[in-house]
CSV table of C-alpha atoms and ligand atoms in Angstrom, one decimal:
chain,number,residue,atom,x,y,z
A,1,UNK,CA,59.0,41.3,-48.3
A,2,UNK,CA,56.9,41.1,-45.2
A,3,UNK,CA,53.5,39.6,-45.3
A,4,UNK,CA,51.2,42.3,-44.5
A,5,UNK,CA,51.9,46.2,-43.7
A,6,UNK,CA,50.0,47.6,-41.0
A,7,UNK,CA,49.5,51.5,-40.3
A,8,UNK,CA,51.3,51.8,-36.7
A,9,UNK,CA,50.2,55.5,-34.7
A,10,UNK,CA,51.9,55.3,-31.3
A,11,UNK,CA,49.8,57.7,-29.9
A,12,UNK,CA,49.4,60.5,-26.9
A,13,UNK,CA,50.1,59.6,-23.4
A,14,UNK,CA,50.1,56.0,-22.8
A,15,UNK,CA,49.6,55.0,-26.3
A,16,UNK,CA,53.4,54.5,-27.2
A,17,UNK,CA,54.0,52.2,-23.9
A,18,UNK,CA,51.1,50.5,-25.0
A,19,UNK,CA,52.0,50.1,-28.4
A,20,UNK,CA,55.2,49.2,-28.0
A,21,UNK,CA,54.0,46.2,-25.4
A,22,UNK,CA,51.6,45.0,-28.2
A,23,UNK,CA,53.8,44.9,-31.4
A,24,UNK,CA,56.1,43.1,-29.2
A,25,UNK,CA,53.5,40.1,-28.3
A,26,UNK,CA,52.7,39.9,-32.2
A,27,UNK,CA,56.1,40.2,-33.1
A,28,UNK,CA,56.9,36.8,-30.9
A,29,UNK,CA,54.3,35.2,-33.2
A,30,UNK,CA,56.6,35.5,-36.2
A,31,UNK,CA,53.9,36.7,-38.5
A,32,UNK,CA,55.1,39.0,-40.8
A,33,UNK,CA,54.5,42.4,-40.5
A,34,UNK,CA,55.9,45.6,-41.6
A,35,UNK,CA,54.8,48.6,-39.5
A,36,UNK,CA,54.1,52.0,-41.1
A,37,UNK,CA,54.7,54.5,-38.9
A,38,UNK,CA,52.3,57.8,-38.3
A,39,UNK,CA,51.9,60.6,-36.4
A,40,UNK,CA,48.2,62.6,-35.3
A,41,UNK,CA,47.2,64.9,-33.2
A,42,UNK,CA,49.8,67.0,-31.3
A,43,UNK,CA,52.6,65.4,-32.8
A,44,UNK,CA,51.7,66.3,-36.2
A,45,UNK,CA,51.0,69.4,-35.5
A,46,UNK,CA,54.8,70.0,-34.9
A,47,UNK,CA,55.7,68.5,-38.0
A,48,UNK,CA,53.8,68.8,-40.5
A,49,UNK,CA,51.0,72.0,-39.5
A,50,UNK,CA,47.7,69.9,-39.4
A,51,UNK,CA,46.9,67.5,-36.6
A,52,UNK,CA,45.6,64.8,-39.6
A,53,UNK,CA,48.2,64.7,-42.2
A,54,UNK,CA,47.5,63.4,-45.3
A,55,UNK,CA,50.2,61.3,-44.8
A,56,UNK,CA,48.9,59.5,-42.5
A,57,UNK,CA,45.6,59.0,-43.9
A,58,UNK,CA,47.1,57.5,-47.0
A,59,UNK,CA,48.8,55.1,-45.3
A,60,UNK,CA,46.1,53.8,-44.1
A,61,UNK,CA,44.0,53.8,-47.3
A,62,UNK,CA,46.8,52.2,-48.8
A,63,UNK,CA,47.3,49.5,-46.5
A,64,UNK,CA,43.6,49.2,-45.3
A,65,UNK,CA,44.7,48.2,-41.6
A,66,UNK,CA,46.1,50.2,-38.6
A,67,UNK,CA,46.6,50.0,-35.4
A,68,UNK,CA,46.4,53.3,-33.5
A,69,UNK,CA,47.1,54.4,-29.6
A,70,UNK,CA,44.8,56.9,-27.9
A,71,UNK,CA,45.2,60.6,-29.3
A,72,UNK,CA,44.8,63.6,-27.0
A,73,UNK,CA,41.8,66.1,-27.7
A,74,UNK,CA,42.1,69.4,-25.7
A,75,UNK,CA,38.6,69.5,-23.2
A,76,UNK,CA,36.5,72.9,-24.5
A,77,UNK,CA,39.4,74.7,-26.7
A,78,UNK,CA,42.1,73.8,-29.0
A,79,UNK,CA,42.1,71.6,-31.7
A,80,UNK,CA,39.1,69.5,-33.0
A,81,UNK,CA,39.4,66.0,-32.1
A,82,UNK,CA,41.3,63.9,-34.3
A,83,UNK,CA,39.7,60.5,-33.6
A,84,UNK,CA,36.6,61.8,-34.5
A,85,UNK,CA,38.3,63.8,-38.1
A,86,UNK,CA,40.5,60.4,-38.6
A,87,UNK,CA,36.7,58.5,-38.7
A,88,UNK,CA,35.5,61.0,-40.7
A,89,UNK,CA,38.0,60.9,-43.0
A,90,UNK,CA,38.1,56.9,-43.5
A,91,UNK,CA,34.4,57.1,-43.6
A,92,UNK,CA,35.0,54.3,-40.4
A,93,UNK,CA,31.2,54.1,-39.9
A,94,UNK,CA,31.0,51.5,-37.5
A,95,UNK,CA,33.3,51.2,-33.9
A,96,UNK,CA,32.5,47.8,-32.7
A,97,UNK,CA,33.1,47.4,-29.0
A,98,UNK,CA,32.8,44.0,-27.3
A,99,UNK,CA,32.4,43.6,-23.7
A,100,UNK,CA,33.6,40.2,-22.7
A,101,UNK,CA,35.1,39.5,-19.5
A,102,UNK,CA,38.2,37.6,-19.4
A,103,UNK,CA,38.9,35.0,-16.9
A,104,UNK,CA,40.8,34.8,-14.2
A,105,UNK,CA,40.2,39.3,-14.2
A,106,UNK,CA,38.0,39.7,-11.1
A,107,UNK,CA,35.2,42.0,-11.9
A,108,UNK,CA,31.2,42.4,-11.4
A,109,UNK,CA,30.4,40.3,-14.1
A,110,UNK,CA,32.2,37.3,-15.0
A,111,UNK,CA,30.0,35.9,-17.7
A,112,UNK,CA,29.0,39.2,-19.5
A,113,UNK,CA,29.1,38.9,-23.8
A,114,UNK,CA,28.0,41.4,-25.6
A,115,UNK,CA,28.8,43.8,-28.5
A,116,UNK,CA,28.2,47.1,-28.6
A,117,UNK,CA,28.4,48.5,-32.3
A,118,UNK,CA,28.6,52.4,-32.3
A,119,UNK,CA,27.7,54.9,-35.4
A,120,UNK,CA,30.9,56.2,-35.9
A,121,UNK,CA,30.5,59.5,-38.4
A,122,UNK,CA,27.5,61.8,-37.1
A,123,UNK,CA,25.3,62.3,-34.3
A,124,UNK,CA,26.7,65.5,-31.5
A,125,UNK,CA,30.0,64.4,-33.0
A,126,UNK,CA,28.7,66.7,-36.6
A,127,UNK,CA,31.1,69.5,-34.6
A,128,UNK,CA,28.5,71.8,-35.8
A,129,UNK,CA,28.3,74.2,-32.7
A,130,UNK,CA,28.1,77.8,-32.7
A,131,UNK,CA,26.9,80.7,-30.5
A,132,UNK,CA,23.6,82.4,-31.3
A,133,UNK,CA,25.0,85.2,-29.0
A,134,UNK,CA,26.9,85.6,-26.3
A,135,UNK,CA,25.1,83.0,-23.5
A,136,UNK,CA,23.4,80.8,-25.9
A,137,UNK,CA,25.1,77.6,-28.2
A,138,UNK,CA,23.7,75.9,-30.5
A,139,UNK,CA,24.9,72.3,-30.7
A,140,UNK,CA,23.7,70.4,-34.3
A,141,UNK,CA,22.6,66.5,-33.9
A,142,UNK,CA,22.6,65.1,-37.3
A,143,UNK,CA,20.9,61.9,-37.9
A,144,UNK,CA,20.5,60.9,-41.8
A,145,UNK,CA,18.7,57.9,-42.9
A,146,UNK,CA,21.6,56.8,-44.7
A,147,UNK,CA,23.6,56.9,-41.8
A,148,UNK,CA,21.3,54.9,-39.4
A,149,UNK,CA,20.2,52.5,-41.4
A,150,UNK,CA,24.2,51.4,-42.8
A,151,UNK,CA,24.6,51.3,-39.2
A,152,UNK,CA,21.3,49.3,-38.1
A,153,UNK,CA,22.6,46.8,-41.0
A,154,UNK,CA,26.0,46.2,-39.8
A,155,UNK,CA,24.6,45.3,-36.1
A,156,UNK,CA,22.2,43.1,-37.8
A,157,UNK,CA,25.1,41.1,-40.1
A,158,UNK,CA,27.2,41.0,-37.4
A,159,UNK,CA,25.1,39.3,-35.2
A,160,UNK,CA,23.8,37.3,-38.0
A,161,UNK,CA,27.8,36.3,-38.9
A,162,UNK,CA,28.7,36.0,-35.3
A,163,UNK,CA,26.0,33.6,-34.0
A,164,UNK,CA,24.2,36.5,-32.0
A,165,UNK,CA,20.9,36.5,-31.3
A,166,UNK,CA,19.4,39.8,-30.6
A,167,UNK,CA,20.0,43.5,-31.5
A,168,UNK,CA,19.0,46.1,-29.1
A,169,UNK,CA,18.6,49.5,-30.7
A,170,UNK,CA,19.2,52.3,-28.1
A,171,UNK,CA,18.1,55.8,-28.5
A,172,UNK,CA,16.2,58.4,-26.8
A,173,UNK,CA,13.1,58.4,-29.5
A,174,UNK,CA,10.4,59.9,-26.3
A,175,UNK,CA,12.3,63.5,-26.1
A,176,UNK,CA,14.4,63.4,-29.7
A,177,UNK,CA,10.9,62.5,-31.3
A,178,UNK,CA,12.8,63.3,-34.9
A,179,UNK,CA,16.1,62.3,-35.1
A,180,UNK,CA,16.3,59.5,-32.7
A,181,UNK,CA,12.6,58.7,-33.9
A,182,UNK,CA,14.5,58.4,-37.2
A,183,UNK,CA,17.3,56.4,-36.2
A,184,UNK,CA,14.4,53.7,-34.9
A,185,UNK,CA,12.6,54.0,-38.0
A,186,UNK,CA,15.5,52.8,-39.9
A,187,UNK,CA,16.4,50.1,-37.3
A,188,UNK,CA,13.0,48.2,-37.6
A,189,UNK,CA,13.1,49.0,-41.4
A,190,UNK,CA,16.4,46.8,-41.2
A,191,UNK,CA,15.1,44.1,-38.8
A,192,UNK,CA,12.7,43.0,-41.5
A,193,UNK,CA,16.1,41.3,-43.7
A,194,UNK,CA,16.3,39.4,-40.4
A,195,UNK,CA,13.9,37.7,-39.3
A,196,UNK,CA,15.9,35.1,-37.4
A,197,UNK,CA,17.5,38.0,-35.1
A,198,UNK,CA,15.2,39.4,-32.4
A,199,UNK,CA,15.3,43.3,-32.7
A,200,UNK,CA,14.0,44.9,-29.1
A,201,UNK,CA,14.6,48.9,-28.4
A,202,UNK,CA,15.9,50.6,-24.9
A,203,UNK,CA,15.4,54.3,-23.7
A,204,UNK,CA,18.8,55.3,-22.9
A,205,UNK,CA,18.7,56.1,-19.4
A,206,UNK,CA,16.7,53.0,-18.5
A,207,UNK,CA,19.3,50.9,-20.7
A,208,UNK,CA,21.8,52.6,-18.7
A,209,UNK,CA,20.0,51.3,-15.5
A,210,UNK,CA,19.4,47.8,-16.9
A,211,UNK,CA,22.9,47.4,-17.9
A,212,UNK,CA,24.4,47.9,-14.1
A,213,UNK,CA,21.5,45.6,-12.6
A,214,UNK,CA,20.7,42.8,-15.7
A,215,UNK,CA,23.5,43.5,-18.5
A,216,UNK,CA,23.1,39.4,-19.6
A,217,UNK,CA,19.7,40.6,-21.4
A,218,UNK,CA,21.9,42.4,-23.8
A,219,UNK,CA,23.6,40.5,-27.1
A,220,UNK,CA,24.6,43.1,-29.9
A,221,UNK,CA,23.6,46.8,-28.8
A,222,UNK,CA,23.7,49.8,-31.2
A,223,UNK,CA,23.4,53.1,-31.0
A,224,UNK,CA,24.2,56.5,-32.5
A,225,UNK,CA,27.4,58.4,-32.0
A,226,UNK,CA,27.6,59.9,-28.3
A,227,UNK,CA,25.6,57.2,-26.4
A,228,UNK,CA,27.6,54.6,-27.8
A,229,UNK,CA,30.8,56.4,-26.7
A,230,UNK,CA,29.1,57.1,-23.2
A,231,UNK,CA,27.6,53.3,-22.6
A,232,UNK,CA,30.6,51.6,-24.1
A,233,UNK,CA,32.7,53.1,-20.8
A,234,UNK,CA,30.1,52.0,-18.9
A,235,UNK,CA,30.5,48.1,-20.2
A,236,UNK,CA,34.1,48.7,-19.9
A,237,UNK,CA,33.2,49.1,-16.0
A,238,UNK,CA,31.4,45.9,-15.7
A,239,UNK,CA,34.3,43.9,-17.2
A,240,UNK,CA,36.7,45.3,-15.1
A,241,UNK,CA,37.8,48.5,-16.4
A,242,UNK,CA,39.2,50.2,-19.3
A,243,UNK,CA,42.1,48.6,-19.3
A,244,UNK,CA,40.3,45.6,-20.8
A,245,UNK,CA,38.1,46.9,-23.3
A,246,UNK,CA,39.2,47.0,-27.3
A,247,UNK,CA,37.8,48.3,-30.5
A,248,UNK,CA,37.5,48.7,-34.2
A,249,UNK,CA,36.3,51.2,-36.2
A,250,UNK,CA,35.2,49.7,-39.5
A,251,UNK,CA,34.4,50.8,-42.5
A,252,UNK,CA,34.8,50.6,-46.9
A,253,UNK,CA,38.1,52.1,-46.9
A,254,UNK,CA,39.7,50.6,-44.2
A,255,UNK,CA,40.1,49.1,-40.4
A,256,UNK,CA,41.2,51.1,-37.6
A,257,UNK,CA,41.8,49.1,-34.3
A,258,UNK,CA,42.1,50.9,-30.8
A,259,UNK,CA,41.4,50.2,-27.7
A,260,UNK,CA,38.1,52.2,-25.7
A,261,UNK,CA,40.3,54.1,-23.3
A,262,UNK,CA,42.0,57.2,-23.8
A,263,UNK,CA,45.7,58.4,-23.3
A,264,UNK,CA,45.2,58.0,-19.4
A,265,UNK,CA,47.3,61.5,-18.6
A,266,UNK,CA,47.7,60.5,-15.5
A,267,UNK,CA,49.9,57.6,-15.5
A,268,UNK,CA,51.6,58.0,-18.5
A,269,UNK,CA,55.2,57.6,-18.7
A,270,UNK,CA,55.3,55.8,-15.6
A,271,UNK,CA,55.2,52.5,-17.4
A,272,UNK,CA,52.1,51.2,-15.6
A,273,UNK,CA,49.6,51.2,-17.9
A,274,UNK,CA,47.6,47.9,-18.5
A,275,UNK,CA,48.1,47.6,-22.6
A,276,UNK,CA,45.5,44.7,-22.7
A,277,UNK,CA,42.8,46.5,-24.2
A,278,UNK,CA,44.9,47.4,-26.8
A,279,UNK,CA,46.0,43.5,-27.6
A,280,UNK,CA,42.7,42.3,-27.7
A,281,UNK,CA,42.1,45.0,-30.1
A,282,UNK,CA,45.6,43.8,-31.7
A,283,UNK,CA,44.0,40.2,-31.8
A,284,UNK,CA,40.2,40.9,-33.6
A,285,UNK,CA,43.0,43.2,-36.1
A,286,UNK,CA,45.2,39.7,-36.8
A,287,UNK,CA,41.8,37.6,-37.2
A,288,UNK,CA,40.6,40.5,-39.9
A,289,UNK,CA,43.9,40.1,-41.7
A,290,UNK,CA,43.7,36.4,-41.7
A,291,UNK,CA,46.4,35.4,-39.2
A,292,UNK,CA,44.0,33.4,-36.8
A,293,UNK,CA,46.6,31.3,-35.8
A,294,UNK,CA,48.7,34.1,-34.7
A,295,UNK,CA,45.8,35.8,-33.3
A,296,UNK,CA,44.8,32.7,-31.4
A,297,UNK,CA,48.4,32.2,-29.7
A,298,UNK,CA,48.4,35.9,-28.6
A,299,UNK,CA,45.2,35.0,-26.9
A,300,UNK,CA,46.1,32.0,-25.3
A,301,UNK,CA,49.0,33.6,-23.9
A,302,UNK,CA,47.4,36.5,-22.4
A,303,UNK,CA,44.9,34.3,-20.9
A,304,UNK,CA,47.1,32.3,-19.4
A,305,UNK,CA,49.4,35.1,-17.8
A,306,UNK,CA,45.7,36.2,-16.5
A,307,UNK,CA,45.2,33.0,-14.9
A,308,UNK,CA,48.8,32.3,-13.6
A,309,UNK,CA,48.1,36.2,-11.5
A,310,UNK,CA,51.4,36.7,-11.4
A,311,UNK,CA,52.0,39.5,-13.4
A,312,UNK,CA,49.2,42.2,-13.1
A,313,UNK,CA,49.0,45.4,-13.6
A,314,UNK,CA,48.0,48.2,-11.3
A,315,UNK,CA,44.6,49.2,-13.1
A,316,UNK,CA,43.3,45.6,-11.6
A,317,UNK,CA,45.3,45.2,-8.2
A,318,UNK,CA,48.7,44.1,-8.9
A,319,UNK,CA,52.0,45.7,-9.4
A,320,UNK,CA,53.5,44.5,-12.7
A,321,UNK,CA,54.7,47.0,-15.1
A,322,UNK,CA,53.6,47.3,-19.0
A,323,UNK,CA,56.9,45.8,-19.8
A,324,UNK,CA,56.9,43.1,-17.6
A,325,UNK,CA,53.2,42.2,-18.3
A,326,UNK,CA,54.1,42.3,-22.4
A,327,UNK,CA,57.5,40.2,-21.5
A,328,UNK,CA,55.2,37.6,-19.5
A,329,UNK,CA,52.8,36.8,-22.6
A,330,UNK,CA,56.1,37.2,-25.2
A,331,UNK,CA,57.4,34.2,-23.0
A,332,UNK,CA,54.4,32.2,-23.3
A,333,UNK,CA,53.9,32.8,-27.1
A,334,UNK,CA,57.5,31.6,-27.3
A,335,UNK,CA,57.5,28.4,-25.2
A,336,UNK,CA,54.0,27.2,-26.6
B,401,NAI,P1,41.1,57.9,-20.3
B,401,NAI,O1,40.4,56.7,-20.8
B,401,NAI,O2,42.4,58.3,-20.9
B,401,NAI,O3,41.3,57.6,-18.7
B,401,NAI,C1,40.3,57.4,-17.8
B,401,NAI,C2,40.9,56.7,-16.5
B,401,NAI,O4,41.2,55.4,-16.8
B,401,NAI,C3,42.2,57.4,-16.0
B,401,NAI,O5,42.2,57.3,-14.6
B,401,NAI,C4,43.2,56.4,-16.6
B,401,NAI,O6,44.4,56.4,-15.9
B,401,NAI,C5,42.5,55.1,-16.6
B,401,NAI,N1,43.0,54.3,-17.8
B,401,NAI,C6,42.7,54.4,-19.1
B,401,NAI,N2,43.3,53.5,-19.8
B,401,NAI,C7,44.1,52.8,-19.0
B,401,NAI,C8,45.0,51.7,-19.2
B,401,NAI,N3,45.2,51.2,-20.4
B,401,NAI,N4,45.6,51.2,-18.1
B,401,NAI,C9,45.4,51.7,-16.9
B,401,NAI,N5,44.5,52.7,-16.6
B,401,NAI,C10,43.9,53.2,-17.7
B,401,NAI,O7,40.0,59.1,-20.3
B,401,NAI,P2,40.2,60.6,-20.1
B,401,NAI,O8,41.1,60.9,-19.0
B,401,NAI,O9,38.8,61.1,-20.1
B,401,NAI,O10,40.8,61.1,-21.5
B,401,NAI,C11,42.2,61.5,-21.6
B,401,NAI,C12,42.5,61.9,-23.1
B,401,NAI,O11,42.3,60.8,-24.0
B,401,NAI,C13,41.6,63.0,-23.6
B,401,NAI,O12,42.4,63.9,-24.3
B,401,NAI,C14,40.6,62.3,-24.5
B,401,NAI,O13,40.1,63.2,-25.5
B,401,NAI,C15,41.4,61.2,-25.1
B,401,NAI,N6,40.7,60.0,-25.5
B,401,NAI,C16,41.1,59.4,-26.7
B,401,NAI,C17,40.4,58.3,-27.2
B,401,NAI,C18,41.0,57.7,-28.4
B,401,NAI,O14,42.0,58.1,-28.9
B,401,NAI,N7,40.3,56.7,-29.0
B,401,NAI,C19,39.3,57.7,-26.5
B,401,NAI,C20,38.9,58.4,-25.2
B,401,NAI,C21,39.6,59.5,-24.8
């Protein structure tokens, strides 16, 4: 029987190229892993009449560990989106995003190191919109206290566990004077337990600014829902794109681990997508399950295909496909 049994959702548009790329880096690790399967979103749809099967979302409580592709959500119609329902329904309260350059990938910022740590479950993302009458929407931002400060505490351990030494709380507490007040209320209310972490805040739009011109001030940044989903693409910029930027979305009942970017419509199928976002996800998800080792040689590997700049991908300037970038860092794992 295999070691561990991970949750496997391919995904929309790039995600099964990506996927596929990335189980095949782990698999040359030799840890033991048996893949469950899953379908969302459109797929499931097909096959089973709901875009979130229950299936699927048992498998994952079961096994307490996925690793998922981009799903599609249809822009202004359609379908709600499933990422958002799948975090709901995992109670995956906290997506934690770092932005770390990787060397050897050209890009504005070399040095950068930071964490952002989104609230994952409420915010705009409530889905609570309806129209007053015909012209006029109302849109429902819910912040809870319970909410903001689980998620206030999480930044704070993390940077506590992860030798970090400030959290930044960004909100836009001028204009929102209640809900974004109370998500600040709750965030110094939490900065008390840690006195050995500074705790600043940022408006928004200024942190938005400071980010492009002085993003080295920042350590661990959180935030509620919809600016964390907004500035976390923004820090994907800095690093050199969305090709490089992974994720997590933590919570009691289980891990989910994705990368930032979406299912990039636009190139998929072609078999050029740049699936290292999703492998740097892939390696935080074989540290949480213990496999540090394995998670360390994946690393290695990909750093080294980085710095040998032989086989890139076309997201960052060079022409290898996904298959021939994966095969690259399989070749490594193997020979080391
Ligand atoms: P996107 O992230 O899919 O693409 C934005 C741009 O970045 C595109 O030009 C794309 O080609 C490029 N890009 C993204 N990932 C790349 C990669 N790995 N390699 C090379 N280039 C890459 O964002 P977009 O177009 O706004 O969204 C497309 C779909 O993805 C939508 O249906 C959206 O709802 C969904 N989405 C899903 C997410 C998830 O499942 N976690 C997250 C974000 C969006």
């Amino acid at each position: 029987m295999a070691k561990h049994t991970i949750t496997l959702i391919p995904g929309d548009g790039i995600g099964p190229e990506i996927t596929a790329a990335t189980v095949r880096v782990i698999e040359a690790t030799g840890v033991e892993i048996r893949w469950e399967n899953q379908i969302l979103g459109v797929q499931a749809q097909e096959k089973f009449g709901t875009t979130l099967p229950e299936e699927a979302i048992e498998s994952i409580k079961r096994n307490k560990v996925a690793l998922k592709g981009p799903q599609m959500t249809p822009v202004g119609k359609g379908f709600t989106s499933v990422n958002v329902g799948l975090r709901r329904a995992l109670d995956l309260y906290a997506n934690v995003r770092p932005v770390k350059a990787l060397p050897g990938v050209p890009c504005r910022y070399p040095d950068l190191d930071l964490v952002i740590v989104r609230e994952n479950t409420e915010g705009l993302y409530s889905g609570l919109e309806h129209v007053v009458v015909p012209g006029v929407v109302e849109s429902l931002k819910v912040i809870t206290e319970k909410a903001s400060t689980r998620i206030c505490r999480y930044a704070f351990e993390f940077a506590r566990d992860n030798g970090r030494k400030k959290v930044t709380a960004v909100h836009k507490a001028n204009i929102m004077k209640a809900s974004d007040g109370l998500f600040l209320e709750c965030f110094y209310t939490v900065a008390k337990e840690f006195p050995g972490i500074e705790a600043d805040d940022k408006i928004i739009d200024n942190c938005c600014m400071q980010l492009v011109m002085r993003p080295e001030q920042f350590d661990v940044m959180v935030m509620e829902n919809l600016y964390g989903d907004i500035v976390s693409d923004l820090c994907a910029g800095l690093i050199g794109g969305l090709g490089l930027a992974p994720g997590a979305n933590i919570g009691e009942l289980g891990a989910v681990f994705e990368a930032v970017h979406g299912s990039a419509p636009d190139i998929a199928g072609q078999g050029i997508a740049n699936p290292t976002a999703l492998m740097l996800s892939a390696i935080e998800m074989l540290r949480h399950i213990g496999e540090r080792e394995a998670a360390d040689r994946v690393q290695a590997a990909l750093l080294g295909v980085f710095a040998d700049g032989k086989w890139i991908t076309r997201d960052l300037g060079g022409t290898a496909k996904t298959n021939e970038f994966a095969r690259a860092i399989e070749e490594k794992i193997r020979a080391a």
